[in-house]
C-alpha cells in the first residue's frame, strides 16, 4: 500500500537524516509527555509509534483523572496525595481537558464493602484535605442518607443501601490529552511519526541506532540517537528484547472493558463509583458523557494480542450483570450497547494501577485515628514523620503498599531508559522523572548540559490560557466561533475540544469551504485533524480525535463515506488505498459496536 502525506513524508526524511538527543519509542501518554518535556528543554527529540498516537492503552482508559480515594482505606495516603496533586497539575497545564465533576459512591451494607458511611466520611475528609478542596467549594464532600440517595438516584438499587458519598473527581479525554502533548512537542521542535515500528536497537559508536519499519511504505531505515527511551507501555518487554537487554519487569497486563449506552437507558447526573457486587475487590464506574452513559471496567489478566484487544462475551456478561444488579430498573441488554472499548493496562508485578499490592482489613476506628493524625499534620501540630509512624502503627508495622510501589519504574541499561507501568494521572510526573535520567545520561556520557523545564507550569497545545478562568476562556473562544455563524451549543463543544487552538480552527471555518455532504464545521474539523493532528486513517479521526465512534454513533452513517472521500482527496490516496482504509474502518467500527456478539446472540 502506498501512502502519501506531505507532513509525514517530511517527518520521515528528517528522522533519517538527524542525530537526535533522544529517540522515544511509544506515542501513548507517557511517550507524549516525555516528548513534550524533552523538546521544550531544547533537546533534539524524535517520537515514533507503530500505530496511531494513543491507539493503545492511552485511548482506552476509563477517561478520568481519578483520585483513587479507596486507597485511603488501605492507608496508601502517599498514593492518594501524589495522585490528587498530579491531577491538579495536569488540570493546570491542560485546562481544556480534565474537568472537575462530582463523583458519587453508593454505600451498601454487604460483605467486603469498601466503605461504610463512617469510613467514607472520614476518607472524604482526608481526601479533601489532600486535594486542597476548600470548605466553600461546590465540590466539597458530602454524605447523603439512604433516603436522600433514593431521591437523588431513584434508579439505584435500594436493597442494603445505607448512604451516598459525593466528592470531587475529574473527567478526562485520554486521547485528546495525548495528542495535545504531542502537538506541543512538535511546536517545540520534536519530529514525530506514527506507524513507524522499531524492530532492532544496536550500538552505533557512542550513539544508538534504532532500526525501524515504515508500516505504510514497507520501508526499513535507521534512526540515530544519543539515548533511546522505551515508553512502549504493554510492549515494554518487546522493546527490551529487540535491544538485547537483560532488564525485564515481569509485566502483568490486564484488560479493561467499557460499554456505552444511550443516556436515557441509564440516566445518571454525575459519575458513579461502587463495589461490583461480586465481592471480587473490583469497583465499577458509571459515567455520563454527552448524550451517552458508559460503564466499566473488568480488569482481568490478559495474554492476547496487545495491539488489538477485543471485547468478549464474558466481559459483556460481567458488566451487564453488575450494572443491572445496581440499577435493576434499567434492564440493560447487549442490544442497548452502542459502542465499547477494551484496553490493556501495563501493570508491574502483582500491584494494581495505583501500586496497591496488599489487602488490609481496616476498621472505622483505625481510619478515624488516621484522620486525627492527618488533621494534626495540616494544622501544623505534627510533622510528616509522625504521619508515617501512624501509618506504620495502624498497618501492623508493615510498610504501606504505596511505599513499596508507586506503580511505575524507570531503569537505565546501556543507553536505553526503560519506563514501565504507571497510570494516566501520573503521566507528567513519570515524564519529569524520566527527564532527570535523560539529563544525567547526557551529562555523564556526552558532557551535554540540559536545563529541564518546569513541567508543572508548561502547558500542552490548546492549554495556553488561564487555568483559573476556564469557563470564561472557553466561552470567549466559543464566541469567536459563534461570530462565524456556528450555533452556540456546537461552538461550546468545539471550544472545549480545542481550547486555545480554537482560533486556528476558526481560520478553516472562516474560509467557508465545505466538502461534499459535510458541513463547513465538519469539513474544518477534518482538515484541521489531517493537517495539525496527524490523522492518517478514518479510524484515527472517528475514534481518537473526535470520539464520534464512542459517543456520537448516531452521526456515523451520515459522515462515514463523505469523510473517507475527503480524506482520500486530501491525502491523495489511490483507489486501492481508499478501499483498504474503508475496509479497516468498517471492521473496527463493527467491533466497537459488538456486531458479531449481537449476531451470535440473535441466532
Coordinates of C-alpha atoms in Angstrom, one line a residue:
X1 CA 0.0 0.0 0.0
X2 CA 1.4 3.4 -1.0
X3 CA 0.6 6.3 1.3
X4 CA 1.3 10.0 0.6
X5 CA 1.2 12.8 3.1
X6 CA 3.4 15.8 2.8
X7 CA 3.8 16.2 6.6
X8 CA 4.6 12.6 7.2
X9 CA 7.0 12.4 4.3
X10 CA 9.0 15.3 5.6
X11 CA 9.0 13.9 9.1
X12 CA 10.3 10.5 7.9
X13 CA 13.0 12.3 5.9
X14 CA 14.1 14.3 9.0
X15 CA 14.1 11.1 11.1
X16 CA 16.5 9.5 8.6
X17 CA 18.9 12.5 8.5
X18 CA 19.1 13.7 12.0
X19 CA 21.2 12.6 15.0
X20 CA 18.7 13.0 17.9
X21 CA 19.4 13.6 21.6
X22 CA 16.5 11.2 22.4
X23 CA 14.6 8.7 20.4
X24 CA 11.3 7.9 22.1
X25 CA 9.6 4.6 21.3
X26 CA 5.9 4.8 22.1
X27 CA 3.4 7.5 21.3
X28 CA 1.0 6.9 24.2
X29 CA 0.5 9.4 27.0
X30 CA 3.9 8.5 28.7
X31 CA 5.9 8.9 25.5
X32 CA 3.9 12.1 24.6
X33 CA 4.6 13.6 28.0
X34 CA 8.3 12.8 27.7
X35 CA 8.5 14.2 24.1
X36 CA 6.9 17.5 25.3
X37 CA 9.3 17.9 28.1
X38 CA 12.4 16.9 26.0
X39 CA 11.6 19.2 23.2
X40 CA 10.7 22.1 25.5
X41 CA 14.1 21.6 27.2
X42 CA 15.8 22.2 23.9
X43 CA 16.7 18.6 23.0
X44 CA 16.6 17.1 19.5
X45 CA 13.6 14.8 20.0
X46 CA 12.1 12.0 17.9
X47 CA 8.9 10.2 18.8
X48 CA 7.7 7.1 16.9
X49 CA 4.8 4.7 17.4
X50 CA 4.0 1.6 15.4
X51 CA 0.2 2.5 15.5
X52 CA -1.6 5.8 15.6
X53 CA -0.7 8.0 18.5
X54 CA -2.7 6.9 21.6
X55 CA -4.1 3.9 19.7
X56 CA -3.0 1.5 22.5
X57 CA -3.7 2.0 26.2
X58 CA -3.9 5.8 26.1
X59 CA -7.2 5.9 24.3
X60 CA -8.7 3.0 26.2
X61 CA -8.9 4.2 29.8
X62 CA -11.9 5.0 31.9
X63 CA -11.4 8.6 30.8
X64 CA -11.0 10.0 34.2
X65 CA -8.1 11.7 36.1
X66 CA -9.0 9.7 39.1
X67 CA -8.1 10.5 42.7
X68 CA -8.2 6.9 44.0
X69 CA -10.0 7.6 47.2
X70 CA -10.4 3.9 48.1
X71 CA -6.6 3.6 48.7
X72 CA -7.1 5.6 51.9
X73 CA -8.9 2.5 53.2
X74 CA -5.6 0.7 52.8
X75 CA -3.5 3.5 54.4
X76 CA -2.0 4.4 51.0
X77 CA -2.0 8.1 51.9
X78 CA 1.1 8.8 49.8
X79 CA -0.6 7.4 46.7
X80 CA -3.7 9.5 47.1
X81 CA -1.7 12.6 47.9
X82 CA 0.5 12.1 44.9
X83 CA -2.4 11.4 42.6
X84 CA -4.6 14.4 43.6
X85 CA -1.5 16.6 43.4
X86 CA -0.7 15.4 39.9
X87 CA -4.4 15.7 39.0
X88 CA -4.3 19.4 39.9
X89 CA -1.0 19.9 37.9
X90 CA -2.5 18.2 34.8
X91 CA -5.6 20.4 35.0
X92 CA -3.3 23.4 35.2
X93 CA -1.3 22.5 32.0
X94 CA -4.2 21.1 30.1
X95 CA -7.1 23.2 31.4
X96 CA -9.4 22.4 28.4
X97 CA -9.3 18.7 29.0
X98 CA -9.6 17.4 32.6
X99 CA -12.8 18.9 34.1
X100 CA -14.0 18.7 37.7
X101 CA -17.2 16.8 38.4
X102 CA -18.9 15.2 41.3
X103 CA -18.1 11.5 42.0
X104 CA -20.9 9.6 43.7
X105 CA -20.2 6.5 45.7
X106 CA -23.3 4.4 46.8
X107 CA -22.6 2.6 50.1
X108 CA -24.1 -0.8 50.7
X109 CA -24.3 -2.9 53.8
X110 CA -22.9 -6.0 52.4
X111 CA -19.9 -8.3 52.9
X112 CA -16.5 -6.9 51.9
X113 CA -17.9 -3.4 51.1
X114 CA -15.1 -1.0 50.6
X115 CA -16.6 1.7 52.8
X116 CA -19.2 2.1 55.5
X117 CA -20.8 5.5 55.8
X118 CA -18.5 6.4 58.7
X119 CA -15.3 5.3 56.9
X120 CA -16.5 7.0 53.7
X121 CA -17.0 10.3 55.7
X122 CA -13.5 10.1 57.2
X123 CA -11.9 9.1 53.9
X124 CA -13.6 12.0 52.1
X125 CA -12.5 14.4 54.8
X126 CA -8.8 13.3 54.4
X127 CA -9.2 13.3 50.6
X128 CA -10.5 16.9 50.6
X129 CA -7.5 18.0 52.6
X130 CA -5.1 16.2 50.4
X131 CA -6.8 17.7 47.3
X132 CA -7.0 21.2 48.8
X133 CA -10.8 21.3 48.4
X134 CA -11.9 24.3 50.4
X135 CA -15.0 24.2 52.6
X136 CA -16.8 26.7 50.4
X137 CA -16.0 24.8 47.2
X138 CA -19.0 23.4 45.2
X139 CA -17.1 20.1 45.2
X140 CA -16.6 19.8 48.9
X141 CA -17.6 16.3 50.0
X142 CA -21.0 15.4 51.5
X143 CA -22.6 12.2 52.7
X144 CA -26.3 11.6 51.9
X145 CA -28.6 9.2 53.8
X146 CA -30.2 6.3 52.1
X147 CA -33.4 8.2 51.8
X148 CA -31.7 11.2 50.2
X149 CA -29.8 8.9 47.9
X150 CA -33.1 7.4 46.7
X151 CA -34.4 10.9 45.9
X152 CA -31.1 11.7 44.0
X153 CA -30.7 8.4 42.2
X154 CA -34.1 6.7 42.0
X155 CA -32.9 4.1 39.6
X156 CA -30.3 2.8 42.0
X157 CA -31.0 -0.5 43.9
X158 CA -32.2 0.4 47.4
X159 CA -31.6 -3.1 48.9
X160 CA -29.0 -2.6 51.6
X161 CA -28.3 1.0 50.5
X162 CA -27.0 2.9 53.6
X163 CA -25.8 6.1 52.0
X164 CA -24.3 8.0 49.1
X165 CA -20.9 9.6 49.3
X166 CA -20.2 12.6 47.0
X167 CA -16.8 14.1 46.4
X168 CA -14.5 15.7 43.8
X169 CA -13.1 13.9 40.8
X170 CA -12.1 14.8 37.2
X171 CA -13.4 13.6 33.9
X172 CA -10.9 13.4 31.1
X173 CA -10.4 12.8 27.4
X174 CA -7.4 10.5 27.3
X175 CA -6.7 10.5 23.5
X176 CA -7.1 14.3 23.3
X177 CA -4.6 14.8 26.2
X178 CA -2.1 12.6 24.4
X179 CA -2.4 14.3 21.1
X180 CA -2.2 17.8 22.7
X181 CA 1.1 16.8 24.4
X182 CA 2.4 15.6 21.0
X183 CA 1.3 18.8 19.2
X184 CA 3.1 20.9 21.8
X185 CA 6.2 18.8 21.4
X186 CA 6.1 19.3 17.6
X187 CA 5.6 23.1 18.1
X188 CA 8.8 23.0 20.2
X189 CA 10.8 21.1 17.5
X190 CA 10.1 17.4 18.1
X191 CA 9.9 15.2 15.0
X192 CA 7.1 12.7 15.2
X193 CA 5.7 10.0 13.0
X194 CA 3.1 7.3 13.6
X195 CA 3.1 3.8 12.0
X196 CA 6.9 3.5 12.4
X197 CA 7.7 0.3 14.2
X198 CA 11.1 -0.3 16.0
X199 CA 12.5 -3.7 15.1
X200 CA 16.0 -3.6 16.4
X201 CA 18.2 -1.4 18.6
X202 CA 22.0 -1.6 18.3
X203 CA 25.1 0.4 19.3
X204 CA 26.5 2.7 16.7
X205 CA 29.7 4.0 18.2
X206 CA 28.7 6.4 21.1
X207 CA 25.1 6.5 19.7
X208 CA 22.2 4.2 19.5
X209 CA 20.7 3.1 16.2
X210 CA 17.1 2.1 16.0
X211 CA 16.1 0.1 13.0
X212 CA 12.5 0.8 12.1
X213 CA 9.9 -0.3 9.6
X214 CA 7.6 2.2 8.0
X215 CA 4.4 0.3 8.2
X216 CA 2.7 2.3 5.4
X217 CA 5.5 2.2 2.9
X218 CA 7.0 -1.2 4.0
X219 CA 10.4 0.6 4.1
X220 CA 13.2 -0.1 6.6
X221 CA 15.5 2.7 7.8
X222 CA 17.5 3.7 10.8
X223 CA 17.1 6.4 13.4
X224 CA 20.2 7.6 15.3
X225 CA 20.1 9.0 18.8
X226 CA 22.3 9.5 21.8
X227 CA 19.7 7.9 24.0
X228 CA 16.6 5.7 23.5
X229 CA 13.6 5.9 25.7
X230 CA 11.4 2.8 25.9
X231 CA 7.9 4.2 26.6
X232 CA 6.1 1.4 24.8
X233 CA 3.5 0.5 27.5
X234 CA 2.4 -3.1 27.2
X235 CA 5.1 -3.6 24.6
X236 CA 7.8 -2.6 27.1
X237 CA 9.4 -6.1 27.3
X238 CA 9.3 -6.4 23.5
X239 CA 11.5 -3.3 23.2
X240 CA 13.9 -4.7 25.7
X241 CA 14.1 -7.8 23.6
X242 CA 14.9 -6.1 20.4
X243 CA 17.7 -4.2 22.3
X244 CA 19.1 -7.5 23.7
X245 CA 18.7 -6.1 27.2
X246 CA 18.7 -8.2 30.3
X247 CA 16.2 -5.9 32.0
X248 CA 12.7 -7.5 32.5
X249 CA 9.9 -6.1 34.5
X250 CA 7.6 -9.0 35.0
X251 CA 4.8 -7.0 33.3
X252 CA 1.3 -8.0 34.3
X253 CA -1.1 -6.8 31.6
X254 CA -4.7 -6.7 32.4
X255 CA -7.7 -5.9 30.2
X256 CA -10.3 -3.3 31.0
X257 CA -13.6 -3.2 29.1
X258 CA -16.2 -0.4 28.9
X259 CA -19.6 -0.3 27.3
X260 CA -21.6 2.7 26.0
X261 CA -25.4 3.1 26.0
X262 CA -27.8 5.9 25.4
X263 CA -28.2 8.2 28.3
X264 CA -31.9 7.7 28.6
X265 CA -31.2 3.9 29.2
X266 CA -29.0 4.7 32.2
X267 CA -29.5 8.3 33.3
X268 CA -27.1 9.4 36.0
X269 CA -26.4 13.0 36.9
X270 CA -22.7 12.5 37.7
X271 CA -20.1 9.8 37.7
X272 CA -20.8 6.8 40.0
X273 CA -18.2 4.6 41.6
X274 CA -19.2 1.5 43.5
X275 CA -18.3 -2.1 44.5
X276 CA -19.0 -4.5 41.7
X277 CA -21.3 -6.6 44.0
X278 CA -19.3 -9.8 43.1
X279 CA -17.1 -9.5 46.2
X280 CA -14.1 -9.6 43.9
X281 CA -12.4 -6.4 45.1
X282 CA -13.3 -4.5 41.9
X283 CA -15.1 -1.2 41.7
X284 CA -17.0 -0.1 38.7
X285 CA -17.7 3.3 37.2
X286 CA -20.8 4.7 35.5
X287 CA -20.1 7.9 33.7
X288 CA -22.3 10.3 31.8
X289 CA -20.8 11.9 28.7
X290 CA -22.7 14.0 26.1
X291 CA -25.9 12.0 25.4
X292 CA -24.4 8.7 26.4
X293 CA -23.6 6.8 29.6
X294 CA -20.6 4.4 29.7
X295 CA -19.6 1.9 32.4
X296 CA -16.7 -0.4 33.3
X297 CA -14.2 -1.8 33.9
X298 CA -13.4 -5.5 34.1
X299 CA -9.7 -5.6 34.9
X300 CA -8.8 -9.2 34.0
X301 CA -5.4 -10.7 33.3
X302 CA -4.7 -10.7 29.6
X303 CA -2.4 -12.8 27.4
X304 CA -3.8 -12.0 23.9
X305 CA -2.8 -9.6 21.2
X306 CA -1.8 -6.3 22.8
X307 CA -2.3 -4.3 19.6
X308 CA -5.9 -5.5 19.2
X309 CA -7.7 -6.4 22.5
X310 CA -11.3 -7.3 21.9
X311 CA -14.5 -7.1 24.0
X312 CA -15.6 -10.7 24.5
X313 CA -18.9 -12.2 25.7
X314 CA -17.7 -12.9 29.3
X315 CA -16.7 -9.2 29.6
X316 CA -20.1 -8.1 28.5
X317 CA -21.9 -10.6 30.8
X318 CA -19.9 -9.4 33.8
X319 CA -20.6 -5.7 33.2
X320 CA -24.3 -6.2 32.3
X321 CA -24.8 -8.4 35.4
X322 CA -23.1 -5.8 37.7
X323 CA -25.0 -2.8 36.2
X324 CA -28.4 -4.5 36.3
X325 CA -27.8 -5.5 39.9
X326 CA -27.1 -1.9 40.9
X327 CA -29.7 -0.5 38.5
X328 CA -32.5 -3.2 38.4
X329 CA -35.0 -0.9 36.6
X330 CA -32.6 -0.3 33.7
X331 CA -32.6 -3.8 32.4
X332 CA -29.7 -3.1 30.0
X333 CA -29.1 -5.8 27.4
X334 CA -26.4 -6.4 24.7
X335 CA -28.7 -4.7 22.1
X336 CA -28.5 -1.5 24.1
X337 CA -24.8 -1.3 23.8
X338 CA -23.9 1.3 21.1
X339 CA -20.1 1.2 21.5
X340 CA -17.4 -0.4 23.5
X341 CA -13.7 -0.5 24.0
X342 CA -11.1 -2.8 25.5
X343 CA -7.7 -1.6 26.8
X344 CA -4.6 -3.1 28.3
X345 CA -3.0 -1.7 31.5
X346 CA 0.7 -2.3 31.6
X347 CA 1.0 -3.2 35.3
X348 CA 4.2 -4.1 37.1
X349 CA 4.3 -7.3 39.2
X350 CA 1.2 -8.0 41.4
X351 CA 0.1 -4.5 42.0
X352 CA -2.8 -2.7 40.5
X353 CA -2.7 0.6 38.7
X354 CA -2.3 2.6 41.9
X355 CA 0.6 0.5 43.2
X356 CA -1.6 -1.3 45.7
X357 CA -0.4 -4.9 46.5
X358 CA -1.8 -5.7 49.9
X359 CA -5.4 -6.1 51.0
X360 CA -5.8 -4.8 54.6
X361 CA -8.8 -5.2 56.8
X362 CA -9.2 -1.7 58.2
X363 CA -11.8 -0.7 60.8
X364 CA -13.6 2.6 61.1
X365 CA -11.8 3.2 64.3
X366 CA -8.3 2.9 62.7
X367 CA -9.3 5.1 59.9
X368 CA -10.6 7.6 62.4
X369 CA -7.2 7.5 64.2
X370 CA -5.5 8.2 60.8
X371 CA -7.9 11.2 60.2
X372 CA -6.9 12.6 63.6
X373 CA -3.2 12.4 62.8
X374 CA -3.8 13.9 59.3
X375 CA -5.7 16.8 60.8
X376 CA -2.8 17.5 63.2
X377 CA -0.4 17.5 60.3
X378 CA -2.5 20.0 58.3
X379 CA -2.8 22.1 61.5
X380 CA 1.0 22.1 61.7
X381 CA 0.8 20.3 65.1
X382 CA 2.9 17.3 64.0
X383 CA 5.4 16.7 61.2
X384 CA 5.4 14.2 58.3
X385 CA 7.4 11.7 60.4
X386 CA 4.5 11.5 62.8
X387 CA 2.1 10.7 60.0
X388 CA 4.4 8.0 58.6
X389 CA 4.8 6.5 62.0
X390 CA 1.0 6.5 62.4
X391 CA 0.6 4.7 59.1
X392 CA 3.1 2.1 60.1
X393 CA 1.5 1.5 63.5
X394 CA -2.0 1.3 62.1
X395 CA -1.0 -1.2 59.4
X396 CA 0.5 -3.5 62.0
X397 CA 4.1 -2.4 61.4
X398 CA 4.1 -3.3 57.7
X399 CA 5.1 -0.7 55.1
X400 CA 2.2 0.8 53.2
X401 CA 1.9 -0.7 49.8
X402 CA 2.4 2.7 48.3
X403 CA 5.9 2.9 49.8
X404 CA 6.8 -0.3 48.0
X405 CA 5.5 0.6 44.6
X406 CA 4.4 3.9 43.0
X407 CA 3.0 1.9 40.1
X408 CA 5.8 2.8 37.7
X409 CA 9.5 2.1 37.3
X410 CA 12.4 3.8 35.4
X411 CA 15.6 1.8 34.7
X412 CA 18.6 2.6 32.6
X413 CA 20.6 -0.1 30.8
X414 CA 23.2 0.5 28.1
X415 CA 21.9 3.9 26.9
X416 CA 18.3 2.9 27.0
X417 CA 15.9 4.4 29.5
X418 CA 13.1 1.9 30.2
X419 CA 9.9 3.4 31.6
X420 CA 7.3 0.9 32.7
X421 CA 3.9 0.8 34.5
X422 CA 2.2 3.9 35.6
X423 CA -1.3 5.4 35.1
X424 CA -2.6 8.3 33.1
X425 CA -2.9 10.6 36.1
X426 CA 0.8 10.4 36.8
X427 CA 2.0 10.8 33.2
X428 CA 3.5 14.3 33.8
X429 CA 5.4 13.1 36.9
X430 CA 6.6 10.0 35.0
X431 CA 7.9 12.2 32.2
X432 CA 9.6 14.6 34.6
X433 CA 11.3 11.7 36.5
X434 CA 12.4 10.2 33.1
X435 CA 13.9 13.6 32.1
X436 CA 16.1 13.6 35.2
X437 CA 17.6 10.3 33.9
X438 CA 18.0 11.8 30.5
X439 CA 19.8 14.9 31.8
X440 CA 22.1 12.8 33.9
X441 CA 22.9 10.4 31.0
X442 CA 23.6 13.2 28.5
X443 CA 25.8 14.9 31.0
X444 CA 27.7 11.8 32.0
X445 CA 28.1 10.3 28.6
X446 CA 28.2 13.3 26.2
X447 CA 29.1 16.2 28.5
X448 CA 25.9 17.9 27.4
X449 CA 24.2 20.2 29.8
X450 CA 20.4 20.2 29.9
X451 CA 18.2 22.7 31.6
X452 CA 14.9 21.0 32.3
X453 CA 11.7 22.9 32.0
X454 CA 9.3 23.3 35.0
X455 CA 6.7 20.9 33.6
X456 CA 4.2 21.8 36.3
X457 CA 3.8 25.2 34.5
X458 CA 4.3 24.3 30.9
X459 CA 1.0 24.0 29.0
X460 CA 0.2 21.5 26.4
X461 CA -1.1 22.6 23.0
X462 CA -4.6 24.0 23.4
X463 CA -3.9 24.8 27.1
X464 CA -2.4 28.3 26.6
X465 CA -4.9 30.2 28.7
X466 CA -5.6 31.0 32.3
X467 CA -6.4 27.7 34.1
X468 CA -8.1 29.6 36.9
X469 CA -10.7 31.0 34.5
X470 CA -11.5 28.0 32.4
X471 CA -15.2 28.7 31.8
X472 CA -14.7 32.3 30.9
X473 CA -11.8 31.5 28.5
X474 CA -13.8 28.7 26.8
X475 CA -16.8 30.9 26.4
X476 CA -14.5 33.6 24.8
X477 CA -13.3 31.0 22.3
X478 CA -16.9 29.8 21.6
X479 CA -18.0 33.4 21.0
X480 CA -15.4 33.7 18.2
X481 CA -16.9 30.6 16.5
X482 CA -20.4 32.0 17.0
X483 CA -19.4 35.2 15.2
X484 CA -18.7 32.9 12.2
X485 CA -22.3 31.6 12.3
X486 CA -21.7 28.5 14.5
X487 CA -24.6 27.6 16.8
X488 CA -23.9 28.2 20.5
X489 CA -24.0 24.6 21.6
X490 CA -21.7 23.5 18.8
X491 CA -19.3 26.4 19.4
X492 CA -19.0 25.4 23.0
X493 CA -18.4 21.8 22.2
X494 CA -15.6 22.8 19.8
X495 CA -14.1 25.3 22.2
X496 CA -14.0 22.7 24.9
X497 CA -12.3 20.2 22.5
X498 CA -9.6 22.6 21.1
X499 CA -9.0 25.1 23.9
X500 CA -6.6 27.8 22.8
X501 CA -6.3 26.2 19.3
X502 CA -9.9 27.2 18.6
X503 CA -8.8 30.3 16.7
X504 CA -6.8 28.1 14.4
X505 CA -9.9 26.0 13.7
X506 CA -11.8 29.3 13.2
X507 CA -9.5 30.1 10.3
X508 CA -10.7 27.0 8.5
X509 CA -14.3 27.8 9.2
X510 CA -13.9 31.4 8.0
X511 CA -12.9 30.1 4.5
X512 CA -16.5 28.8 4.1
X513 CA -15.1 25.6 2.5
X514 CA -17.3 22.6 2.8
X515 CA -16.6 19.1 1.3
X516 CA -19.5 17.3 -0.4
X517 CA -22.1 16.2 2.1
X518 CA -20.2 17.7 5.0
X519 CA -20.9 21.0 6.8
X520 CA -18.4 23.8 7.0
X521 CA -17.7 22.9 10.6
X522 CA -17.3 19.1 9.8
X523 CA -15.0 19.9 6.9
X524 CA -12.9 22.3 9.0
X525 CA -12.6 19.8 11.9
X526 CA -11.4 17.1 9.5
X527 CA -8.9 19.3 7.7
X528 CA -7.6 20.5 11.0
X529 CA -7.2 16.9 12.2
X530 CA -5.3 16.0 9.0
X531 CA -3.0 19.0 8.9
X532 CA -2.4 19.5 12.6
X533 CA -3.2 16.3 14.5
X534 CA -1.5 13.6 12.4
X535 CA -4.7 11.9 11.2
X536 CA -3.8 9.3 8.6
X537 CA -6.8 6.9 8.7
X538 CA -10.6 7.2 9.1
X539 CA -10.5 5.3 12.4
X540 CA -8.0 7.9 13.7
X541 CA -10.5 10.7 13.1
X542 CA -13.7 9.0 14.1
X543 CA -12.3 7.2 17.3
X544 CA -9.4 9.2 18.8
X545 CA -9.6 12.8 17.6
X546 CA -13.3 13.3 17.8
X547 CA -14.8 10.3 19.7
X548 CA -17.7 10.1 17.1
X549 CA -17.5 6.3 17.2
X550 CA -17.9 6.2 21.0
X551 CA -20.2 9.0 21.9
X552 CA -21.9 10.2 18.6
X553 CA -22.6 6.9 16.9
X554 CA -25.9 8.3 15.5
X555 CA -23.9 10.6 13.2
X556 CA -21.7 7.9 11.7
X557 CA -23.9 6.7 8.9
X558 CA -24.2 10.2 7.5
X559 CA -20.5 11.1 8.0
X560 CA -18.5 7.9 7.2
X561 CA -18.5 8.0 3.4
X562 CA -18.1 11.7 3.0
X563 CA -15.2 11.8 5.5
X564 CA -13.4 8.9 3.7
X565 CA -13.9 10.6 0.3
X566 CA -12.5 13.8 1.6
X567 CA -9.5 12.1 3.3
X568 CA -8.8 10.3 0.0
X569 CA -8.7 13.7 -1.7
X570 CA -6.6 15.4 0.9
X571 CA -4.1 12.6 1.3
X572 CA -4.1 11.6 -2.4
X573 CA -5.0 8.0 -1.8
X574 CA -5.1 5.6 -4.7
X575 CA -8.3 3.6 -5.2
X576 CA -6.6 0.6 -3.6
X577 CA -5.5 2.6 -0.6
X578 CA -9.0 4.1 -0.2
X579 CA -10.5 0.6 -0.3
X580 CA -8.1 -0.7 2.3
X581 CA -8.8 2.3 4.6
X582 CA -12.6 1.9 4.2
X583 CA -12.4 -1.9 5.0
X584 CA -10.3 -1.3 8.1
X585 CA -12.6 1.4 9.4
X586 CA -15.8 -0.7 8.8
X587 CA -14.2 -3.7 10.5
X588 CA -13.1 -1.7 13.6
X589 CA -16.4 0.1 13.7
X590 CA -18.3 -3.2 13.7
X591 CA -16.0 -4.5 16.5
X592 CA -16.6 -1.4 18.6
X593 CA -20.4 -1.8 18.1
X594 CA -20.2 -5.5 19.0
X595 CA -21.8 -6.5 15.8
X596 CA -20.5 -10.1 15.9
X597 CA -21.6 -10.7 19.5
X598 CA -25.1 -9.3 18.7
X599 CA -25.4 -11.5 15.6
X600 CA -24.4 -14.6 17.6
X601 CA -26.9 -13.7 20.4
X602 CA -29.7 -13.4 17.7
X603 CA -29.2 -16.8 16.3

